[in-house]
Short mmCIF file of C-alpha atoms in Angstrom, two decimals:
data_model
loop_
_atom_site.label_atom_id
_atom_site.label_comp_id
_atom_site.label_asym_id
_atom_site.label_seq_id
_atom_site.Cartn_x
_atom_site.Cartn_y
_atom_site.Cartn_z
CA UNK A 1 0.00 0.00 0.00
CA UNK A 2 1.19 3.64 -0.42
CA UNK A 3 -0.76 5.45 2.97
CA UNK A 4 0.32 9.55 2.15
CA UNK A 5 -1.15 11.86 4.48
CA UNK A 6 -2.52 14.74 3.04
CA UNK A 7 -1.05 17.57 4.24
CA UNK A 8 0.49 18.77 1.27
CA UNK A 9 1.79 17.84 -1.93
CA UNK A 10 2.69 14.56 -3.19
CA UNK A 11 6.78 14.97 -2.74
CA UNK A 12 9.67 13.23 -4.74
CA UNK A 13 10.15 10.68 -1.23
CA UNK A 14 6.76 10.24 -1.09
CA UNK A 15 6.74 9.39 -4.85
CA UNK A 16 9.52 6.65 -4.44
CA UNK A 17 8.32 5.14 -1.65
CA UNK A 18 4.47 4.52 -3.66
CA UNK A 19 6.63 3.51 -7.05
CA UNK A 20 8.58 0.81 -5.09
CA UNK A 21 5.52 -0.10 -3.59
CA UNK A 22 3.75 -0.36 -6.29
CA UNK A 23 6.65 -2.40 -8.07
CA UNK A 24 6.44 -4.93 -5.59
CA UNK A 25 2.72 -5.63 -6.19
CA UNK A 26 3.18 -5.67 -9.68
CA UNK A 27 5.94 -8.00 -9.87
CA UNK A 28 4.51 -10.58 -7.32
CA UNK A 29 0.69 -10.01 -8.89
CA UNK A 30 0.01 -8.47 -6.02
CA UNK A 31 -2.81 -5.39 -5.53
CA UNK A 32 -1.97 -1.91 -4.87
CA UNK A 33 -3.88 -0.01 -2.52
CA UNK A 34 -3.67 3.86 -1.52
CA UNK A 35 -5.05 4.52 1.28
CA UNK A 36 -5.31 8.62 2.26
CA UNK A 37 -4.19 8.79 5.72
CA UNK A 38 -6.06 11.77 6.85
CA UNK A 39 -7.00 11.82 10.54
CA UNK A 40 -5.12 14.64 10.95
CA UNK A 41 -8.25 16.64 10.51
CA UNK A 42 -6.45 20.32 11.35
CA UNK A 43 -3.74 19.56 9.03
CA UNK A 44 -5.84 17.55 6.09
CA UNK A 45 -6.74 19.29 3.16
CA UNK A 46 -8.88 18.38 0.08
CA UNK A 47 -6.33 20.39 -2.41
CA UNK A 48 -3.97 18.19 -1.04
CA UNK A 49 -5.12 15.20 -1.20
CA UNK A 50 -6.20 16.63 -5.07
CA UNK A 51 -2.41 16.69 -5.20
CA UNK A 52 -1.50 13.49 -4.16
CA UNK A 53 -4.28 11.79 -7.21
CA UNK A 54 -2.94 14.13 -9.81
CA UNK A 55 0.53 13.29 -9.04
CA UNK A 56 0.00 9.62 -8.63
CA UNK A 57 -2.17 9.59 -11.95
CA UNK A 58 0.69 11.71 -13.74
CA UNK A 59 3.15 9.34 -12.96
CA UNK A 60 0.40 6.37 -14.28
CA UNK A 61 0.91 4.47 -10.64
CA UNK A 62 -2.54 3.28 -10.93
CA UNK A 63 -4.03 2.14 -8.06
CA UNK A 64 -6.10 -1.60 -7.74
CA UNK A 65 -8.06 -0.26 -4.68
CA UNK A 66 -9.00 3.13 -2.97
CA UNK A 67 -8.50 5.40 -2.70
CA UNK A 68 -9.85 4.30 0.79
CA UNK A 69 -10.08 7.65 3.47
CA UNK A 70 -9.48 6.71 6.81
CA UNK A 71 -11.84 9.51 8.38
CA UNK A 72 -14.39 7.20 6.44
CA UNK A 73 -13.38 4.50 9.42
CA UNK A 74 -13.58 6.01 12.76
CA UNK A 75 -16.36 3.95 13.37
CA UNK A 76 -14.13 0.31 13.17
CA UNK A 77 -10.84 2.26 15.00
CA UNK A 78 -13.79 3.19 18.45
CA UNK A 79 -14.45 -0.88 18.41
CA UNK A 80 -10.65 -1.57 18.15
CA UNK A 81 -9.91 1.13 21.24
CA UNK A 82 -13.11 -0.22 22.78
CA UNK A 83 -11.67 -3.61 22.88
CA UNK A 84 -8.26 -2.71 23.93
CA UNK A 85 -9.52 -1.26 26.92
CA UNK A 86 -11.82 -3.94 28.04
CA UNK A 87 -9.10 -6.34 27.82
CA UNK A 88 -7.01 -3.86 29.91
CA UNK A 89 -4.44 -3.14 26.86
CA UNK A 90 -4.92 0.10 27.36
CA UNK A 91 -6.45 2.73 29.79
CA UNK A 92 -7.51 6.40 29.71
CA UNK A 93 -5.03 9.24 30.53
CA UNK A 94 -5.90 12.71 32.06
CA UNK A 95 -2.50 14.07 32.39
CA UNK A 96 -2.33 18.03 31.15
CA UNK A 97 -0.34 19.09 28.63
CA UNK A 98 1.73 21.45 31.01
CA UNK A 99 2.33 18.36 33.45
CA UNK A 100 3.81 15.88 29.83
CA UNK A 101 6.11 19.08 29.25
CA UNK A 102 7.35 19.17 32.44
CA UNK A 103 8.24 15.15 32.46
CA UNK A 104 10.01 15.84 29.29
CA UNK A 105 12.20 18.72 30.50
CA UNK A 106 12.72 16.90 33.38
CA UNK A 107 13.94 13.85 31.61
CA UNK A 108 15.92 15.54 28.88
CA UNK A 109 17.82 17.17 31.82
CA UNK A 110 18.75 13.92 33.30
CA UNK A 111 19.72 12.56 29.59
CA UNK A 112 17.36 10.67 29.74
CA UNK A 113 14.90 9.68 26.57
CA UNK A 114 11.66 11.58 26.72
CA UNK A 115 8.33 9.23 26.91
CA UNK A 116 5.51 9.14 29.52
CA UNK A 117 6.08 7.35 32.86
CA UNK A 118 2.60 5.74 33.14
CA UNK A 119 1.10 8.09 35.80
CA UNK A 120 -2.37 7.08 34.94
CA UNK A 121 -1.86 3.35 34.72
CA UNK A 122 -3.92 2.36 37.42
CA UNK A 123 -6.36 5.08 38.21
CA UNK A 124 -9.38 3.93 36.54
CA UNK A 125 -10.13 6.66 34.85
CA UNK A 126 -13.18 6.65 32.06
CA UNK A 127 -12.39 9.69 30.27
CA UNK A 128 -9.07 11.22 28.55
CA UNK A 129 -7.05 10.30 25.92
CA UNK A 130 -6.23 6.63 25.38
CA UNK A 131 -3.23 5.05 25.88
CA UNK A 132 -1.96 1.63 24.57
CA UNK A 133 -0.23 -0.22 27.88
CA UNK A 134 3.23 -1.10 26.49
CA UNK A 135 4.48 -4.24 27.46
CA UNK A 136 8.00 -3.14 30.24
CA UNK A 137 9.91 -6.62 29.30
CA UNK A 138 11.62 -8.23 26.72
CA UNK A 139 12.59 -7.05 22.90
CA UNK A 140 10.68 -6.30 20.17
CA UNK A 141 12.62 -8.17 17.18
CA UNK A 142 11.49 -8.04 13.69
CA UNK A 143 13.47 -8.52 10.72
CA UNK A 144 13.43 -5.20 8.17
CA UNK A 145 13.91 -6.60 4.67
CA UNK A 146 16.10 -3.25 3.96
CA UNK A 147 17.56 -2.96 7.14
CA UNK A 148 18.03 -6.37 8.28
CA UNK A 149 17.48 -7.21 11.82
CA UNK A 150 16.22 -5.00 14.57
CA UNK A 151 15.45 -5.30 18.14
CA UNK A 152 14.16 -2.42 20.58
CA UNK A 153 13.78 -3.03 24.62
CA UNK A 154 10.32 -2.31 25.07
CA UNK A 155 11.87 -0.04 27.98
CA UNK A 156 12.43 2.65 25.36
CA UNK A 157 8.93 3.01 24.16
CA UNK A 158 5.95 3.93 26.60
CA UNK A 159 2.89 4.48 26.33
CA UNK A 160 1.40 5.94 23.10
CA UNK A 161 -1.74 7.43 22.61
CA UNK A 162 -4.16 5.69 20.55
CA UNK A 163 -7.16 7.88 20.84
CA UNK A 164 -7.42 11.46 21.68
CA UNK A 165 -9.30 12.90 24.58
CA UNK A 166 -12.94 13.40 21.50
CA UNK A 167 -12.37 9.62 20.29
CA UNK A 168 -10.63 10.62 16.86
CA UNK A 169 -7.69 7.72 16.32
CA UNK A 170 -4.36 8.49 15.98
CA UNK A 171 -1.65 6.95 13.30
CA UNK A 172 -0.15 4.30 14.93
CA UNK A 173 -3.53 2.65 15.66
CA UNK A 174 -5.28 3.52 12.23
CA UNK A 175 -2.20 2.18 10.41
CA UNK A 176 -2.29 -1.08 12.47
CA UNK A 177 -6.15 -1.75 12.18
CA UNK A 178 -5.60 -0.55 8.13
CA UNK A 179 -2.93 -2.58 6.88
CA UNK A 180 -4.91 -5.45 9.26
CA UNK A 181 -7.89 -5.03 7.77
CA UNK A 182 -6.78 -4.66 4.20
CA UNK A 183 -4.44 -7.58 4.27
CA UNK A 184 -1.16 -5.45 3.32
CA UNK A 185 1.61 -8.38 3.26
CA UNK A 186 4.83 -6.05 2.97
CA UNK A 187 4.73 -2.57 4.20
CA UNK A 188 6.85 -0.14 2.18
CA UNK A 189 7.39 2.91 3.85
CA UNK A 190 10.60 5.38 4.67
CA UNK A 191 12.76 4.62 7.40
CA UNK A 192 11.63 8.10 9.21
CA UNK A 193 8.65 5.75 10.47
CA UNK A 194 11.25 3.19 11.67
CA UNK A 195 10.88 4.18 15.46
CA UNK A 196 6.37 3.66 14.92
CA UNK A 197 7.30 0.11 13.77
CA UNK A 198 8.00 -1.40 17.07
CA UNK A 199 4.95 0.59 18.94
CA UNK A 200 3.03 -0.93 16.17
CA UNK A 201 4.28 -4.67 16.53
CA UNK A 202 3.36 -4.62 19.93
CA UNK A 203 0.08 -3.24 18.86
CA UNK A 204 -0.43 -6.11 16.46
CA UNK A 205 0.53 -8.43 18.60
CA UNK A 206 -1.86 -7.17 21.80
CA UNK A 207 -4.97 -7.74 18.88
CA UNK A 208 -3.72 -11.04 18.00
CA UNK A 209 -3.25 -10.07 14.43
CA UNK A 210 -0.24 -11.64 11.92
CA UNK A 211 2.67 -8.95 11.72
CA UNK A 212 3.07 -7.73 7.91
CA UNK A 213 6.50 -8.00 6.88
CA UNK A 214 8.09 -4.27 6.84
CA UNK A 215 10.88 -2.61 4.33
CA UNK A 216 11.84 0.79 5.40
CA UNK A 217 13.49 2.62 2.56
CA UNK A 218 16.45 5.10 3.24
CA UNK A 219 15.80 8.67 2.39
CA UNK A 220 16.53 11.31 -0.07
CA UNK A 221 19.43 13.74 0.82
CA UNK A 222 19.71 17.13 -1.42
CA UNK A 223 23.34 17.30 -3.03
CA UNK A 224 24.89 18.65 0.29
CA UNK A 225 24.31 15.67 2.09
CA UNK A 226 21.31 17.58 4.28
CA UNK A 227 17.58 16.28 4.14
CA UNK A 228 16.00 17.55 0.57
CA UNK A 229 13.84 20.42 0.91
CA UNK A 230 12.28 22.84 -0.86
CA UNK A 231 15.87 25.11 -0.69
CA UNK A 232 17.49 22.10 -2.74
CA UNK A 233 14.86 22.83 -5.80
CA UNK A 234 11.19 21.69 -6.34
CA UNK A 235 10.18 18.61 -4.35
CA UNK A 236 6.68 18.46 -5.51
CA UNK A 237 6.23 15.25 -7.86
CA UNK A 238 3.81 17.99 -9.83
CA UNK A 239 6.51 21.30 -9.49
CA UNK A 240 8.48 18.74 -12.04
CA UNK A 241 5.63 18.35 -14.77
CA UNK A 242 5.46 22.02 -14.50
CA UNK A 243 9.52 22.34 -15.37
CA UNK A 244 9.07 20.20 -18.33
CA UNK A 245 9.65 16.84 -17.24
CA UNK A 246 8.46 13.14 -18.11
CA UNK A 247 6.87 10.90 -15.98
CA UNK A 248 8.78 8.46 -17.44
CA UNK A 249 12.08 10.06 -16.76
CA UNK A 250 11.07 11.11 -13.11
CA UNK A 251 10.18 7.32 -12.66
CA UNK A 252 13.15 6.06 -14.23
CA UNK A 253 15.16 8.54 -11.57
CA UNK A 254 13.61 7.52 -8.93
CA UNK A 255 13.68 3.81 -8.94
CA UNK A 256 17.55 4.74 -9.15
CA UNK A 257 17.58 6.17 -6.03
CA UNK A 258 18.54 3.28 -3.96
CA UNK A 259 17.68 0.78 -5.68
CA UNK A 260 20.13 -1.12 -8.71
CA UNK A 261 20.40 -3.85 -10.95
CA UNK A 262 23.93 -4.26 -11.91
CA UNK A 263 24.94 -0.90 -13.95
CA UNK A 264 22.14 -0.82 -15.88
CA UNK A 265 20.45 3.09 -15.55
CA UNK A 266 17.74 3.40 -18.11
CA UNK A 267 14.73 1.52 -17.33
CA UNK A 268 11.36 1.03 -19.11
CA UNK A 269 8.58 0.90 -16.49
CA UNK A 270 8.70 -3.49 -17.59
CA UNK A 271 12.01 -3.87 -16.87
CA UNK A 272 11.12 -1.93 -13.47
CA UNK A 273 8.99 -4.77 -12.65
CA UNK A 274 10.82 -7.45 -14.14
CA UNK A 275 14.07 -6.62 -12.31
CA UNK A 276 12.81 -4.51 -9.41
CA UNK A 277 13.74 -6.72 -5.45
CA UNK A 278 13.81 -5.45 -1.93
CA UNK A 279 17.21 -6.57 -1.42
CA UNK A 280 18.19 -4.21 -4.12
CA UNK A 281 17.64 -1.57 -2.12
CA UNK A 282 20.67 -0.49 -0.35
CA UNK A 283 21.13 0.88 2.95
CA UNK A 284 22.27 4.65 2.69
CA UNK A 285 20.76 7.13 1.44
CA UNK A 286 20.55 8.44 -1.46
CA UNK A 287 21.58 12.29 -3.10
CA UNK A 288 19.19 13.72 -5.29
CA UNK A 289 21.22 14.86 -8.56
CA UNK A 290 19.09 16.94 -10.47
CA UNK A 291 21.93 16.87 -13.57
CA UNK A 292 21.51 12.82 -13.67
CA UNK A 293 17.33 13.71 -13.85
CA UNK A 294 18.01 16.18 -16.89
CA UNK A 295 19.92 13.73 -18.64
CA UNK A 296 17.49 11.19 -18.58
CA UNK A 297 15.04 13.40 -19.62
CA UNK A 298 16.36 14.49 -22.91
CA UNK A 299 17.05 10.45 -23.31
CA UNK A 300 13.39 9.54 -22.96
CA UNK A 301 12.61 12.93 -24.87
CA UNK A 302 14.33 11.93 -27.75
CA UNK A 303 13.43 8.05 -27.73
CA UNK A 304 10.16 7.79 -26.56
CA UNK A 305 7.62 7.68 -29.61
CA UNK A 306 6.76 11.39 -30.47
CA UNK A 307 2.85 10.93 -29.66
CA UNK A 308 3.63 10.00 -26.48
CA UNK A 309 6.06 12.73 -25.88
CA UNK A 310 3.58 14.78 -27.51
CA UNK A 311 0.47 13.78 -25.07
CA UNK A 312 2.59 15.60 -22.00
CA UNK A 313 4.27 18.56 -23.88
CA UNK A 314 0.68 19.65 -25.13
CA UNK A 315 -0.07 20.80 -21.76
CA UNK A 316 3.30 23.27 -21.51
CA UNK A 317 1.58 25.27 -25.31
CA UNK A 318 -1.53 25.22 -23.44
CA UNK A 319 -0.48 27.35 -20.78
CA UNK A 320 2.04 29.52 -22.66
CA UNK A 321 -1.70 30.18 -25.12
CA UNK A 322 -0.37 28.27 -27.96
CA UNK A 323 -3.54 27.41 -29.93
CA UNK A 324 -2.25 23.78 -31.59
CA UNK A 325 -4.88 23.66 -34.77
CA UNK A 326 -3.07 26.31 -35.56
CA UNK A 327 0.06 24.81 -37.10
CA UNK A 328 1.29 21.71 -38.02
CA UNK A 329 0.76 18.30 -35.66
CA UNK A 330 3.11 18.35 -32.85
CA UNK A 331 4.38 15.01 -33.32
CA UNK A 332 6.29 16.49 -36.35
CA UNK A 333 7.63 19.87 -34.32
CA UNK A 334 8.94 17.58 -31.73
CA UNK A 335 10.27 14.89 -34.38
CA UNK A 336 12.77 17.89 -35.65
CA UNK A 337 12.97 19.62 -31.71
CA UNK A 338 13.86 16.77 -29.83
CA UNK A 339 17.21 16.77 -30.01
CA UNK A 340 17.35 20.66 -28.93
CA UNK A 341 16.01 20.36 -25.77
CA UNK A 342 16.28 19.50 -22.30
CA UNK A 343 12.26 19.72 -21.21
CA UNK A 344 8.72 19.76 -22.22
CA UNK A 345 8.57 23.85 -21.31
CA UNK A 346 11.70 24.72 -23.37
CA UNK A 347 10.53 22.70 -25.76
CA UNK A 348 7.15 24.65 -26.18
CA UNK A 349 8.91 27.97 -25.53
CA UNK A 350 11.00 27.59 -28.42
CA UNK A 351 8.05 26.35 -31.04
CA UNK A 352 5.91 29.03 -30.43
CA UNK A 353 6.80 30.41 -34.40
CA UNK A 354 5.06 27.11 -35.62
CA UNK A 355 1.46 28.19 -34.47
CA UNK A 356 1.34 31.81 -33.80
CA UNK A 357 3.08 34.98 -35.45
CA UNK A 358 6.29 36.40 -33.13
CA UNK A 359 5.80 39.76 -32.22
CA UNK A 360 9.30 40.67 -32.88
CA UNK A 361 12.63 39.71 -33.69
CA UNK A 362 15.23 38.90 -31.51
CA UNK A 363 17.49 42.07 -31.27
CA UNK A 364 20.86 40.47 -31.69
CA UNK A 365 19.60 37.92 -34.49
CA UNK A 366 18.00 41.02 -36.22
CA UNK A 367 21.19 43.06 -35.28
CA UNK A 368 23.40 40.04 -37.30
CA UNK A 369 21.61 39.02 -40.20
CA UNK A 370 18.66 41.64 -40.98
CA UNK A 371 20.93 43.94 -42.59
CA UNK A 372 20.83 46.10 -45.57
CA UNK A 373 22.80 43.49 -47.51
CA UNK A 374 20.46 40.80 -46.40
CA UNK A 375 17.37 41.89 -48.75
CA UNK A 376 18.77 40.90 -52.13
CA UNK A 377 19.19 37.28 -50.92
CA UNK A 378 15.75 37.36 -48.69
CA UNK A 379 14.22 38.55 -52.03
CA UNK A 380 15.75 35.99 -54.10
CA UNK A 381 15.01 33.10 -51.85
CA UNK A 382 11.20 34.46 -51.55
CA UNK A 383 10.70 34.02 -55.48
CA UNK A 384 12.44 31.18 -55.13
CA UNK A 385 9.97 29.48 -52.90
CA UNK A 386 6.66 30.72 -53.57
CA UNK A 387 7.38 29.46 -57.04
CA UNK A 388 7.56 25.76 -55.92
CA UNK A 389 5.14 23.43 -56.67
CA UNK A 390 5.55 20.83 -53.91
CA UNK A 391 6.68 22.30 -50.80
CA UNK A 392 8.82 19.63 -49.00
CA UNK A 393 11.88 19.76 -47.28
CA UNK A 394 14.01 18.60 -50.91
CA UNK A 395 12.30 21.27 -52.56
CA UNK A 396 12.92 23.89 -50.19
CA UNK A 397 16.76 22.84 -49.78
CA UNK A 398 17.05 23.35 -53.07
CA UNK A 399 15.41 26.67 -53.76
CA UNK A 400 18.07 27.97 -50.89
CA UNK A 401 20.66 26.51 -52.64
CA UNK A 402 19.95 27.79 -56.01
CA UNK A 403 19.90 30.75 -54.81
CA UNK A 404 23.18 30.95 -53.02
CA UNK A 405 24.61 29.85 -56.11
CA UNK A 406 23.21 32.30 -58.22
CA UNK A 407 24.22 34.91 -55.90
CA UNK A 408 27.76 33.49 -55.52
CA UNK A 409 27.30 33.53 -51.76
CA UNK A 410 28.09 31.34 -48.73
CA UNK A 411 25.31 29.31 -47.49
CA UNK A 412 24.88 31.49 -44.54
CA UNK A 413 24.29 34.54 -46.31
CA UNK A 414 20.61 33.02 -47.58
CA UNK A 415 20.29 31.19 -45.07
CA UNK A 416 20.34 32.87 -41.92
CA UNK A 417 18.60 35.99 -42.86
CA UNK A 418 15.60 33.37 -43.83
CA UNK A 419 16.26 31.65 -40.39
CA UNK A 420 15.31 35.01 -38.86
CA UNK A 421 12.74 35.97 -41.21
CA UNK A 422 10.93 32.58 -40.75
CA UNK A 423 11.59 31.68 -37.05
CA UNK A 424 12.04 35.27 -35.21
CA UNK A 425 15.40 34.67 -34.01
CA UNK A 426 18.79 32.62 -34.75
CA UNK A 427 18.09 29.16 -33.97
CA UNK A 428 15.98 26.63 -35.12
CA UNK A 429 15.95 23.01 -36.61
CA UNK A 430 17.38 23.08 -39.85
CA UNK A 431 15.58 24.99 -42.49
CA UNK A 432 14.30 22.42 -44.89
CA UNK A 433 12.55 20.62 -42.37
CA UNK A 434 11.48 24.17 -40.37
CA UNK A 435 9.95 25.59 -43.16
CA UNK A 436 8.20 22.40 -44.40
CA UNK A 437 6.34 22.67 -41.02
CA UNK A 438 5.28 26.41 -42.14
CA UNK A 439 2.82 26.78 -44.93
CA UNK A 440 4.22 28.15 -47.75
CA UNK A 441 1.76 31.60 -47.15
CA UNK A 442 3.24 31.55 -43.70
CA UNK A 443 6.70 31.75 -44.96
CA UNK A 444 6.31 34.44 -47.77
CA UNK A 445 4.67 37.08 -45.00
CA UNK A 446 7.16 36.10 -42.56
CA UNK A 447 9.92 36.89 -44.96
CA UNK A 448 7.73 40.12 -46.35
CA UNK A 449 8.06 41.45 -42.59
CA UNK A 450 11.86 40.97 -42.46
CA UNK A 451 11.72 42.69 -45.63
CA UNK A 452 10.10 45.67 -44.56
CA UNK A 453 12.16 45.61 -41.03
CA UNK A 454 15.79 46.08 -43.24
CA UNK A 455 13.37 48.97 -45.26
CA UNK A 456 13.14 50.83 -42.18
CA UNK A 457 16.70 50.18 -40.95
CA UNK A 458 17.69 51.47 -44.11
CA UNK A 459 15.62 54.60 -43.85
CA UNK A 460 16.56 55.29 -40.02
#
């Protein structure tokens, strides 16, 4: 299962931790559940967990159940409380918060670890918050299928509240009674929960209830070695579709992020599955490089088929206003861009010229190659191609290279002036295959209005 609460945005750990999960379900034909952990009722958001879906449906981790809401279950957590306390498993706790700060302070001063002392144990009490009684003897030993073995003296943990003082659960009963109740075999999760897992051992084992076996991932450390955060870029799984990124690329990152098969690096989502094993999931943690991310995505950019490339780079026109019907199908731009690019946004924000009319020219392009001397070649090379009778990328080479010729000229001398006149600026795919993706019409004003620019150069 992948349990996010939803308190904000669906982040890059977060993101691993639900793709290995859902890896291991889909190699051992297994089901993959999300369950939306949100009993933090203060914290919990709806645009949040609106996040967490439209990040886990942008990455295509499709879910076989849920999403299940656990604020949708209070009623089964009361009977699970309810029977802990009848079977004296737990008991009800009145102690003020001023009196649990003081036992803290108190115990930090001493070096000692922080946790209640029991001080309502045996009082009786039928109102307050809930606590679970903690067994005081022996280990808890389980066997992490990251981390390998681990034991904890049940003298380090005390004990935890299960229910607040209105009834509401809180996570380390819900999660217990969830992953019970839903049958979760293997919990994936990061290893910050790796101090809940023995609370919630004991838990399972006060119900009576089969322990799941438990894999706690290491985390994600920004290239400085500290914790990522948002000061080491955009953590948001959704921040990185907005920079121009590929699911595919993202998910090929992060299944590389502690986890290998031999020195292989670029994975298709079936090889994920096919290779994908808990114990090939090291120990350390792992640095986020954002270079490594970059790289793959101008790999899966440029080898992916250009519809499908297509189907995520129509969103970054969209929101620069790029009306698509109004040039040529964007498999073709991207067929001839791919290459040239780095991202989805770049991508878009340097094909504007094939669907809508630039509102100027780049200075220093202009500057260059709009000169006076440039409009007897421009003029030339205009004939040249409205003439044509099948516009295609051989015809078009070869109207710019008759023309050079004819001029006795350098190819650069035609050809960059028409680069500018056709594209707005200095770079661009090479021409044949640039202006096939321009109507002829579109070409001819385009050049018309570089035309009249070097006029009014000339008369300034």
């Amino acid at each position: 299962r992948f349990a996010p609460s939803p308190t904000g945005y669906l982040h890059i750990g977060g993101a691993r931790t639900a793709l290995f999960a859902w890896l291991w379900a889909r190699k051992e034909q297994g089901q993959f559940i999300l369950r939306i952990e949100d009993t933090d009722r203060e914290r919990s958001t709806q645009a949040s967990v609106d996040a967490i879906l439209d990040g886990m449906k942008w990455l295509g981790l499709d879910h076989d159940e849920g999403p299940y809401y656990q604020t949708d279950r209070f009623d089964r957590y009361k009977i699970v409380v309810r029977q802990l306390l009848e079977e004296d498993k737990a008991y009800y706790c009145e102690c003020s918060q001023e009196r649990l700060q003081i036992l803290r302070d108190e115990l930090m001063a001493k070096g000692e670890k922080a946790k209640y002392d029991g001080h309502c144990q045996h009082k009786n009490l039928t109102a307050g918050v809930v606590r679970f009684r903690n067994p005081v003897e022996g280990n808890v030993v389980f066997s992490d299928l990251v981390k390998g073995e681990i034991s904890v003296h049940n003298k380090e943990l005390d004990d935890l509240i299960i229910a607040r003082s209105d009834g509401t659960p809180t996570y380390n009963l819900t999660v217990v009674v969830d992953d019970h109740d839903m049958e979760i075999d293997c919990v994936i999760r990061g290893d910050d929960h790796i101090n809940n897992t023995p609370r919630q051992i004991n838990l399972y084992e006060a119900l009576g209830w089969g322990l799941p076996a438990f894999a706690h991932l290491p985390m994600i450390l920004g290239g400085d070695g500290a914790r990522l955060s948002k000061r080491h870029g955009a953590v948001s799984v959704m921040a990185y579709r907005d920079a121009g990124f590929l699911p595919e690329a993202l998910l090929n990152y992060l299944v590389r992020l502690g986890w290998s098969h031999g020195d292989q690096e670029v994975f298709t989502l079936d090889e994920m599955i096919e290779h994908f094993s808990l114990d090939g999931i090291g120990q350390s943690a792992s640095a986020f490089n954002t270079e490594k991310l970059i790289w793959l995505n101008q790999h899966y950019i440029k080898t992916l088929p250009a519809s499908e490339v297509a189907a995520h780079a129509k969103w970054h026109f969209e929101t620069l206003n790029v009306d698509l019907t109004a040039g040529p199908a964007l498999e073709s731009v991207i067929a001839i861009q791919a290459d040239r690019v780095k991202t989805l946004k770049e991508l878009a924000e340097i094909s504007t010229y094939f669907y809508q009319d630039y509102e100027a020219f780049d200075a220093n392009a202009a500057k260059k190659h709009l000169r006076p001397v440039a409009r007897g070649p421009l003029e030339r090379v205009k004939d040249k191609l409205m003439a044509l009778e099948e516009w295609n990328p051989e015809s078009i080479q070869s109207a710019i290279n008759a023309t050079a010729e004819e001029l006795e000229v350098g190819m650069g001398k035609v050809g960059m002036p028409l680069r500018v006149a056709a594209t707005g600026g200095g770079n661009s795919p090479s021409l044949d295959v640039t202006l096939n993706l321009l109507s002829k019409e579109k070409v001819g004003e385009r050049i018309d209005k570089a035309l009249t620019f070097i006029a009014n150069r000339e008369n300034s």
